[in-house]
């Protein structure tokens, strides 16, 4: 359709973008000719079909018009013959009057006899109804009662029809004239209405229990009921035909008494019969609905009656009912519509749980399979059971699960945020190894496994894949949340005027969060981490191509856990420097630095922290914490050159080289006990040698020293180099210009980040 709506010139421009596209003109012409031939062929076929249908319709209309004209001609002939007969017979008016009087006398005599026995007949019908009340399952008098009631109702209808033409005097006679049996005619008619209601109640109970009657083998009762409904159906057809005739040919019908004779009121027993069947089925659907909502696995069991009923109709009821009713097809259509309406109401319910939605999706195929066994194909069952909404339901089912995952994760995030910000006593937990842990991690993975199980029960890889994607996104959002919360808290304590209250609980939380991240990815021989277990659980449930995509996302999530745990430890170290070492770091490279043992105090504090947290920190993180402490100390020491505004010049007469060496030895003396980390720490601290060289080198040699330093640390920032050069007591602008000139000359190949990338 989009091609058809696109202007031809734009289409042509799209096809012929380049000069060489002109070579394609013969091929394009052939392709368009072929498409035009296909369209022309389709139009010819469609036009032929429409012409055939139109011609058939016009033929039917013409035939019907001819039939109507023939009937009209015959009626006119009859009317003409009647008029001619009146003129050809002598004294016809007198003869006709005498005949009319005779007919009236006969009608009066028949009506009087019927009214005289009206009360007696009613009493007999009531006696039969009482007898059937005692045997409601068989109702042996049902046919007799129906026959008697039909006669009495006809009498009443004829009487009321005659009264309409006789005016108020006839109505007064009906209301006040006493009868031999007692009461007035109006009283007897009211009594008849009560008996009719009584009879209808018996018929209604039989209709409501029609299936049990067939299943119990009570064929006689079923046949009696069918005869009554069939007879009433015939009378209703006569009434409708009379109504149609009086409506279409009112003047003509009024002149023919035979047309006006017969029943005048629709009794609707066939409609009531079908309504009773539907009402009975609806009651069973209500029971099925309760059972299904209680346990979605019981859907098939809860509607077992449905197929039992249809089978009973097919095998037992069909021979007992009039063939023209096509009773099995009637039941199938009615039951199918009720099944459709029930299932649609379920899937439209916004509160429907995912497990129930899944049960409905799976039920569709089973339902049609069972109906085929009964002889009803899918094409014969209208409307489609789920209105062809299976794809939409699958998406909705997947959405229900992902929505549940998101809601769970949002609630957990809100809980974690509140607990992290308040940091009350007892807000953290410990695992079996006495390591600090948050309280929600285990619950989160338990929830994810449960929702993955719900998704897997769909037996559809696309559903599982969508749910897994949602879960991976939720895990990534959780990582970002922790990073944001940690950064916010660090900013509070980094201010020079910040309050130190609540520092230890915050550090405890940082250790717990770091431990959580390791628990997510810590794969041991005897036990996998949470993330690997999750991966192992979803892989058999998804398609092969998706596994590669998901595994790439898993790797990203895994890296995120590593980064988050490292961020927790780096923040832990940053808090130590921001709070514990706030005054000590401000003394470095100042005159008081030469007099104090500041580095020894720093290492002593490190020892206290490591002693306090070594037992509650995951073993794989202990070396990382040690390295973070060493890196943090090195970065901040080097940064004191630019940060400490009270620091003076490094004078040649001052023992700054010896002091720096003494501090480095103090640091090495502390960290050498950590055998796994010390080689790396020692290698990083070699940068101090370059720092000292920049300070003590001869003035002329500074550019060369800088060149060697930058060769080793390509990412050193020029602002820091400038600060170091300015800290020399022999600084002048020529020295700085020479260094900058050397920086512009030297080409440095970028590589892995060094420690100097963090020094500002």
XYZ file of C-alpha atoms in Angstrom, residues 37-612:
576
model
C -0.435 -8.646 -15.871
C -0.897 -10.214 -12.416
C -3.028 -7.281 -11.237
C -5.123 -7.340 -14.434
C -5.703 -11.072 -14.001
C -6.809 -10.602 -10.413
C -9.135 -7.760 -11.412
C -10.708 -9.894 -14.191
C -11.340 -12.774 -11.776
C -12.772 -10.434 -9.140
C -14.985 -8.687 -11.695
C -16.293 -12.022 -12.991
C -17.163 -13.138 -9.457
C -18.937 -9.861 -8.690
C -20.893 -10.031 -11.950
C -21.930 -13.611 -11.178
C -23.101 -12.704 -7.672
C -24.938 -9.613 -8.921
C -26.650 -11.557 -11.711
C -27.746 -14.285 -9.294
C -29.161 -11.655 -6.934
C -31.073 -9.933 -9.703
C -32.471 -13.289 -10.863
C -33.673 -14.076 -7.318
C -35.308 -10.658 -7.000
C -37.062 -11.122 -10.358
C -38.319 -14.588 -9.392
C -39.611 -13.339 -6.044
C -41.397 -10.433 -7.729
C -43.100 -12.827 -10.148
C -44.228 -15.062 -7.270
C -45.663 -12.073 -5.374
C -47.541 -10.925 -8.485
C -48.995 -14.430 -9.003
C -50.217 -14.542 -5.409
C -51.744 -11.096 -5.760
C -53.524 -12.140 -8.991
C -54.925 -15.285 -7.368
C -56.180 -13.320 -4.361
C -57.870 -10.844 -6.663
C -59.513 -13.709 -8.563
C -60.832 -15.143 -5.319
C -62.183 -11.742 -4.302
C -63.820 -11.321 -7.693
C -65.439 -14.778 -7.509
C -66.852 -13.966 -4.078
C -68.351 -10.726 -5.358
C -69.823 -12.443 -8.461
C -71.275 -15.272 -6.340
C -73.138 -12.733 -4.242
C -74.691 -11.237 -7.412
C -75.581 -14.574 -9.084
C -77.362 -16.162 -6.121
C -80.820 -14.779 -5.475
C -81.482 -13.670 -1.935
C -77.785 -14.126 -1.126
C -77.757 -11.420 1.560
C -80.566 -13.171 3.459
C -78.942 -16.575 3.042
C -75.580 -15.171 4.153
C -77.211 -13.514 7.177
C -78.951 -16.733 8.237
C -75.690 -18.674 7.809
C -73.826 -16.087 9.841
C -76.430 -16.277 12.607
C -76.137 -20.061 12.587
C -72.362 -19.896 12.844
C -72.634 -17.413 15.678
C -75.010 -19.715 17.568
C -72.606 -22.613 17.107
C -69.662 -20.511 18.328
C -71.631 -19.327 21.325
C -72.669 -22.880 22.144
C -69.048 -24.100 21.877
C -67.775 -21.170 23.949
C -70.471 -21.680 26.614
C -69.621 -25.378 26.877
C -65.935 -24.587 27.193
C -66.558 -21.938 29.874
C -68.902 -24.246 31.808
C -66.163 -26.897 32.006
C -63.332 -24.407 32.429
C -63.082 -24.686 36.206
C -63.387 -28.471 36.160
C -60.653 -28.798 33.565
C -58.420 -26.459 35.570
C -58.895 -28.565 38.688
C -57.957 -31.673 36.751
C -54.806 -29.989 35.395
C -53.839 -28.877 38.904
C -54.276 -32.438 40.164
C -51.978 -33.752 37.429
C -49.399 -31.063 38.217
C -49.435 -32.040 41.877
C -48.854 -35.633 40.876
C -45.897 -34.592 38.717
C -44.525 -32.563 41.626
C -44.030 -35.856 43.396
C -42.183 -37.355 40.427
C -40.467 -34.353 38.914
C -37.815 -36.424 37.144
C -40.385 -38.344 35.065
C -43.515 -36.107 34.997
C -45.766 -38.777 33.471
C -48.670 -36.315 33.002
C -46.663 -33.731 31.093
C -48.258 -34.335 27.676
C -51.824 -34.452 29.077
C -51.246 -31.252 30.971
C -49.881 -29.529 27.890
C -52.825 -30.663 25.764
C -55.367 -29.504 28.355
C -53.607 -26.197 28.906
C -53.445 -25.579 25.179
C -57.218 -25.994 24.901
C -57.928 -23.716 27.852
C -55.526 -21.071 26.592
C -57.189 -21.195 23.161
C -60.582 -20.709 24.848
C -59.312 -17.733 26.777
C -57.661 -16.223 23.689
C -60.876 -16.590 21.635
C -62.948 -15.077 24.422
C -60.646 -12.122 24.829
C -60.577 -11.643 21.039
C -64.401 -11.495 20.923
C -64.490 -9.149 23.903
C -62.260 -6.642 22.080
C -64.969 -6.176 19.461
C -67.908 -5.990 21.884
C -66.812 -2.989 23.961
C -67.112 -2.227 27.694
C -70.272 -4.269 28.217
C -68.410 -7.480 27.414
C -65.573 -6.547 29.761
C -68.091 -5.881 32.544
C -69.654 -9.274 31.902
C -66.267 -11.003 32.155
C -65.448 -9.208 35.396
C -68.798 -9.638 37.203
C -70.803 -12.581 35.806
C -70.642 -15.481 38.331
C -69.992 -18.985 36.974
C -71.391 -22.294 38.115
C -67.972 -23.409 39.332
C -67.607 -20.289 41.442
C -65.973 -16.954 40.763
C -66.072 -14.898 37.608
C -64.588 -15.584 34.211
C -61.784 -13.119 35.042
C -61.002 -15.162 38.152
C -60.820 -18.357 36.118
C -58.492 -16.712 33.594
C -56.207 -15.524 36.422
C -56.260 -19.030 37.844
C -55.277 -20.316 34.389
C -52.252 -17.990 34.396
C -51.134 -19.534 37.692
C -51.489 -23.034 36.262
C -49.551 -22.000 33.144
C -46.748 -20.667 35.352
C -46.810 -23.926 37.292
C -46.550 -25.917 34.059
C -43.806 -23.662 32.693
C -41.848 -24.243 35.870
C -42.059 -28.006 35.297
C -40.948 -27.588 31.688
C -38.143 -25.268 32.753
C -36.830 -27.762 35.303
C -36.890 -30.479 32.668
C -34.985 -28.244 30.233
C -32.413 -27.348 32.895
C -31.859 -31.050 33.601
C -31.982 -32.205 29.998
C -28.401 -33.561 29.953
C -28.805 -35.501 33.239
C -32.062 -36.945 31.881
C -30.258 -38.223 28.794
C -27.336 -39.526 30.830
C -29.688 -41.369 33.202
C -31.527 -42.978 30.264
C -34.851 -41.207 30.906
C -35.621 -41.060 27.197
C -39.384 -40.901 27.661
C -39.175 -37.660 29.578
C -36.870 -36.179 26.931
C -39.236 -37.191 24.110
C -42.278 -35.749 25.905
C -40.456 -32.481 26.417
C -39.364 -32.388 22.752
C -42.951 -33.009 21.555
C -44.256 -30.132 23.642
C -41.590 -27.698 22.487
C -42.018 -28.786 18.850
C -45.797 -28.299 19.015
C -45.407 -24.856 20.535
C -42.820 -24.020 17.876
C -45.373 -24.860 15.154
C -48.004 -22.640 16.790
C -45.530 -19.774 17.077
C -44.758 -20.103 13.374
C -48.502 -19.839 12.623
C -48.746 -16.734 14.799
C -45.793 -15.132 13.048
C -47.260 -15.989 9.633
C -50.594 -14.435 10.681
C -48.835 -11.332 11.948
C -46.908 -11.020 8.712
C -50.057 -11.501 6.613
C -52.015 -8.948 8.618
C -49.124 -6.515 8.343
C -48.578 -6.909 4.606
C -52.204 -7.464 3.506
C -54.214 -5.900 6.300
C -57.319 -5.072 4.243
C -57.422 -8.395 2.441
C -56.763 -10.437 5.586
C -59.634 -8.762 7.405
C -62.052 -10.043 4.771
C -61.019 -13.705 5.170
C -61.896 -15.252 8.520
C -59.609 -18.239 7.924
C -56.646 -15.913 7.899
C -57.716 -14.255 11.179
C -58.381 -17.623 12.892
C -55.892 -19.449 15.085
C -53.595 -18.474 17.996
C -52.743 -14.809 18.373
C -49.919 -14.768 20.981
C -46.315 -15.964 20.716
C -45.539 -18.308 23.586
C -41.816 -18.712 22.844
C -41.294 -22.220 24.248
C -38.505 -22.940 21.755
C -36.664 -19.772 22.818
C -37.231 -20.616 26.489
C -35.949 -24.121 25.778
C -32.673 -22.706 24.401
C -32.431 -20.127 27.194
C -32.754 -22.892 29.782
C -29.930 -24.839 28.118
C -27.763 -21.716 28.140
C -28.642 -20.904 31.762
C -27.746 -24.435 32.829
C -24.389 -24.193 31.053
C -23.691 -20.762 32.535
C -24.153 -22.179 36.016
C -21.537 -24.817 35.289
C -19.188 -22.192 33.816
C -19.414 -20.253 37.079
C -18.257 -23.342 38.957
C -15.482 -23.850 36.412
C -14.405 -20.230 36.832
C -14.038 -20.623 40.596
C -12.008 -23.807 40.222
C -9.789 -22.260 37.553
C -9.069 -19.084 39.501
C -8.187 -21.205 42.506
C -5.772 -23.380 40.520
C -4.933 -22.651 36.848
C -3.702 -26.222 36.387
C -7.304 -27.394 36.823
C -8.638 -25.648 33.710
C -9.079 -28.841 31.695
C -10.532 -30.700 34.658
C -12.906 -27.850 35.512
C -14.562 -27.968 32.042
C -14.725 -31.736 31.714
C -18.503 -31.460 31.999
C -18.496 -29.397 28.782
C -17.360 -32.267 26.581
C -19.364 -34.843 28.535
C -22.502 -32.802 27.834
C -21.770 -32.513 24.117
C -21.013 -36.212 23.887
C -24.301 -36.999 25.652
C -26.145 -34.801 23.154
C -24.418 -36.421 20.205
C -24.874 -40.022 21.313
C -28.071 -39.932 23.382
C -30.135 -36.832 22.668
C -29.923 -36.539 18.880
C -32.233 -39.558 18.149
C -34.803 -38.197 20.616
C -35.154 -34.720 19.108
C -36.682 -33.522 15.806
C -34.096 -33.743 13.026
C -34.843 -30.241 11.826
C -33.568 -28.896 15.143
C -30.048 -30.250 14.476
C -29.778 -30.428 18.225
C -26.089 -31.362 18.350
C -25.118 -28.400 16.173
C -27.356 -26.191 18.320
C -25.608 -27.336 21.494
C -22.161 -26.973 19.913
C -22.832 -23.403 18.788
C -24.340 -22.387 22.103
C -21.679 -24.032 24.257
C -18.850 -22.722 22.062
C -20.143 -19.160 22.350
C -20.287 -19.495 26.139
C -16.753 -20.941 26.238
C -15.534 -18.078 24.048
C -17.230 -15.428 26.206
C -15.841 -16.939 29.406
C -12.260 -17.089 28.147
C -12.417 -13.578 26.676
C -13.705 -12.234 30.001
C -10.746 -13.893 31.699
C -8.080 -12.467 29.408
C -9.698 -9.008 29.580
C -9.413 -9.049 33.360
C -6.505 -6.718 34.290
C -6.026 -8.657 37.532
C -5.497 -11.986 35.765
C -2.270 -13.621 36.921
C 0.387 -14.775 34.434
C -0.138 -18.453 35.281
C -3.835 -18.158 34.461
C -3.088 -16.303 31.231
C -0.702 -19.079 30.224
C -3.281 -21.764 30.996
C -5.778 -20.027 28.689
C -3.200 -19.808 25.881
C -2.399 -23.513 26.142
C -6.069 -24.451 26.409
C -6.940 -23.226 22.904
C -5.183 -26.051 21.033
C -6.454 -28.706 23.454
C -9.983 -27.377 23.076
C -10.025 -27.619 19.294
C -8.502 -31.090 19.447
C -11.294 -32.282 21.749
C -13.944 -30.649 19.583
C -12.566 -32.405 16.482
C -13.042 -35.723 18.252
C -16.700 -34.792 18.731
C -17.045 -33.994 15.029
C -16.829 -30.190 15.175
C -13.946 -28.764 13.174
C -12.275 -25.445 13.922
C -13.782 -23.842 10.808
C -17.284 -24.705 12.027
C -16.781 -23.038 15.407
C -17.502 -19.325 15.352
C -16.256 -17.037 16.708
C -12.623 -18.066 17.044
C -12.115 -19.224 20.630
C -9.749 -16.405 21.638
C -10.588 -13.970 18.814
C -7.170 -14.744 17.265
C -5.522 -12.933 20.152
C -2.967 -15.636 20.956
C 0.042 -13.540 19.764
C -1.251 -10.570 21.736
C -1.805 -12.785 24.769
C 1.718 -14.166 24.529
C 3.061 -10.622 24.515
C 0.747 -9.696 27.373
C 1.808 -12.796 29.298
C 5.433 -11.825 28.826
C 4.574 -8.260 29.846
C 2.883 -9.504 33.009
C 6.042 -11.339 34.013
C 8.381 -8.470 33.149
C 6.057 -6.075 34.963
C 6.178 -8.315 38.017
C 9.988 -8.389 37.800
C 10.164 -4.606 37.524
C 7.763 -4.110 40.416
C 9.754 -6.508 42.581
C 13.020 -4.807 41.696
C 11.527 -1.355 42.304
C 10.319 -2.406 45.743
C 13.714 -3.909 46.564
C 15.480 -0.794 45.298
C 13.253 1.406 47.458
C 13.950 -0.816 50.472
C 17.701 -0.861 49.823
C 17.800 2.899 49.307
C 15.919 3.551 52.551
C 18.061 1.129 54.556
C 21.306 2.422 53.017
C 20.473 6.045 53.705
C 19.256 5.425 57.248
C 21.884 2.747 58.114
C 20.198 1.672 61.306
C 21.583 -1.028 63.588
C 20.769 -4.504 62.311
C 20.175 -3.335 58.740
C 22.946 -5.632 57.462
C 23.247 -9.396 57.543
C 26.076 -11.935 57.637
C 26.440 -15.124 55.640
C 27.638 -18.551 56.730
C 31.235 -17.327 56.563
C 30.488 -14.320 58.809
C 30.928 -11.927 55.867
C 28.873 -8.743 55.811
C 25.961 -8.912 53.345
C 22.840 -6.945 52.514
C 19.502 -8.543 53.319
C 17.827 -8.359 49.906
C 20.331 -10.063 47.584
C 19.128 -13.622 48.196
C 15.486 -12.543 47.908
C 16.214 -10.843 44.590
C 17.736 -13.930 42.964
C 14.995 -16.128 44.414
C 12.392 -13.876 42.813
C 14.204 -13.943 39.464
C 14.326 -17.758 39.492
C 10.613 -17.930 40.301
C 9.700 -15.587 37.465
C 11.998 -17.489 35.099
C 10.145 -20.661 36.072
C 6.836 -18.949 35.302
C 8.172 -17.882 31.910
C 9.500 -21.378 31.160
C 6.080 -22.876 31.835
C 4.903 -21.112 28.660
C 7.111 -23.519 26.659
C 7.831 -20.603 24.333
C 11.453 -19.459 23.848
C 10.343 -15.971 22.786
C 8.594 -15.459 26.120
C 11.621 -16.630 28.098
C 13.948 -14.469 26.008
C 11.869 -11.364 26.645
C 11.789 -12.069 30.367
C 15.551 -12.719 30.511
C 16.210 -9.422 28.715
C 14.036 -7.627 31.251
C 15.889 -9.280 34.128
C 19.309 -8.347 32.747
C 18.148 -4.744 32.346
C 16.886 -4.782 35.919
C 20.264 -6.083 37.174
C 22.073 -3.324 35.280
C 19.736 -0.687 36.736
C 20.433 -2.046 40.205
C 24.184 -1.659 39.647
C 23.668 1.951 38.552
C 21.507 2.588 41.603
C 24.237 1.406 43.977
C 26.860 3.483 42.174
C 24.662 6.568 42.423
C 23.872 6.056 46.120
C 27.550 5.465 46.945
C 28.685 8.574 45.059
C 26.053 10.685 46.823
C 27.203 9.561 50.263
C 30.863 10.076 49.376
C 30.118 13.649 48.273
C 28.565 14.369 51.678
C 31.712 13.333 53.571
C 34.147 14.886 51.091
C 33.193 18.421 52.096
C 35.780 19.998 54.479
C 32.978 20.973 56.873
C 31.097 17.659 56.751
C 30.019 15.843 59.909
C 31.788 12.550 60.580
C 28.771 10.964 62.239
C 27.623 7.709 60.623
C 30.962 7.006 58.926
C 31.451 3.488 60.265
C 27.926 2.259 59.305
C 28.542 3.642 55.816
C 31.853 1.772 55.580
C 30.122 -1.392 56.792
C 27.569 -0.990 54.012
C 30.285 -0.502 51.416
C 31.930 -3.762 52.495
C 28.558 -5.558 52.439
C 27.716 -4.273 48.947
C 31.168 -5.271 47.685
C 30.691 -8.763 49.158
C 27.303 -9.015 47.416
C 28.871 -8.366 44.033
C 31.423 -11.134 44.564
C 28.649 -13.509 45.653
C 26.972 -12.802 42.318
C 30.005 -13.902 40.276
C 31.998 -16.157 42.635
C 32.066 -19.508 40.800
C 33.594 -22.317 42.825
C 33.991 -25.986 41.970
C 31.296 -27.008 44.416
C 28.991 -24.001 43.954
C 28.354 -21.441 41.249
C 27.669 -17.767 41.833
C 24.173 -16.367 41.471
C 24.781 -15.041 37.953
C 26.220 -18.309 36.593
C 23.359 -20.281 38.114
C 20.908 -17.901 36.481
C 22.686 -18.349 33.141
C 22.646 -22.133 33.460
C 18.906 -22.064 34.191
C 17.821 -19.943 31.237
C 20.087 -21.339 28.490
C 18.070 -24.572 27.916
C 14.908 -22.472 27.588
C 15.950 -20.051 24.833
C 16.904 -20.372 21.191
C 20.483 -21.005 20.076
C 21.010 -17.613 18.401
C 19.766 -15.800 21.483
C 22.243 -17.561 23.777
C 25.148 -15.706 22.174
C 23.353 -12.359 22.603
C 22.385 -13.102 26.188
C 25.850 -14.335 27.087
C 27.320 -11.052 25.852
C 24.898 -9.209 28.113
C 25.784 -11.550 30.971
C 29.453 -10.683 30.467
C 28.557 -6.998 30.669
C 26.618 -7.561 33.879
C 29.495 -9.607 35.286
C 31.938 -6.790 34.510
C 29.528 -4.397 36.170
C 29.637 -6.441 39.365
C 33.444 -6.350 39.332
C 33.439 -2.594 38.746
C 30.864 -2.014 41.480
C 32.792 -4.041 44.057
C 35.974 -2.139 43.183
C 34.057 1.138 43.369
C 32.844 0.222 46.851
C 36.416 -0.383 48.022
C 37.767 2.767 46.347
C 34.990 4.737 48.041
C 35.855 3.036 51.327
C 39.445 4.259 50.907
C 38.300 7.719 49.796
C 36.272 8.054 52.980
C 39.345 7.231 55.080
C 41.297 9.997 53.395
C 38.381 12.430 53.472
C 37.670 11.936 57.176
C 40.539 10.235 59.026
C 43.378 11.880 57.073
C 41.757 15.250 56.447
C 44.378 17.102 58.559
C 47.370 14.785 57.972
C 47.260 15.039 54.160
C 47.123 18.806 54.455
C 50.531 18.781 56.172
C 52.432 16.957 53.427
C 55.236 18.996 51.807
C 54.703 21.805 54.322
C 57.335 22.774 56.925
C 55.563 20.670 59.577
C 55.891 17.595 57.345
C 59.622 17.443 58.046
C 58.986 17.305 61.776
C 56.139 14.755 62.038
C 55.868 11.042 61.322
C 52.713 11.500 59.256
C 53.251 8.471 57.022
C 53.664 6.198 60.036
C 50.359 7.485 61.395
C 48.696 6.780 58.051
C 50.018 3.215 57.974
C 48.908 2.683 61.564
C 45.378 3.726 60.632
C 45.473 1.379 57.627
C 46.450 -1.450 59.941
C 43.514 -0.715 62.221
C 41.032 -0.730 59.335
C 42.398 -3.923 57.828
C 42.294 -5.595 61.200
C 38.670 -4.529 61.721
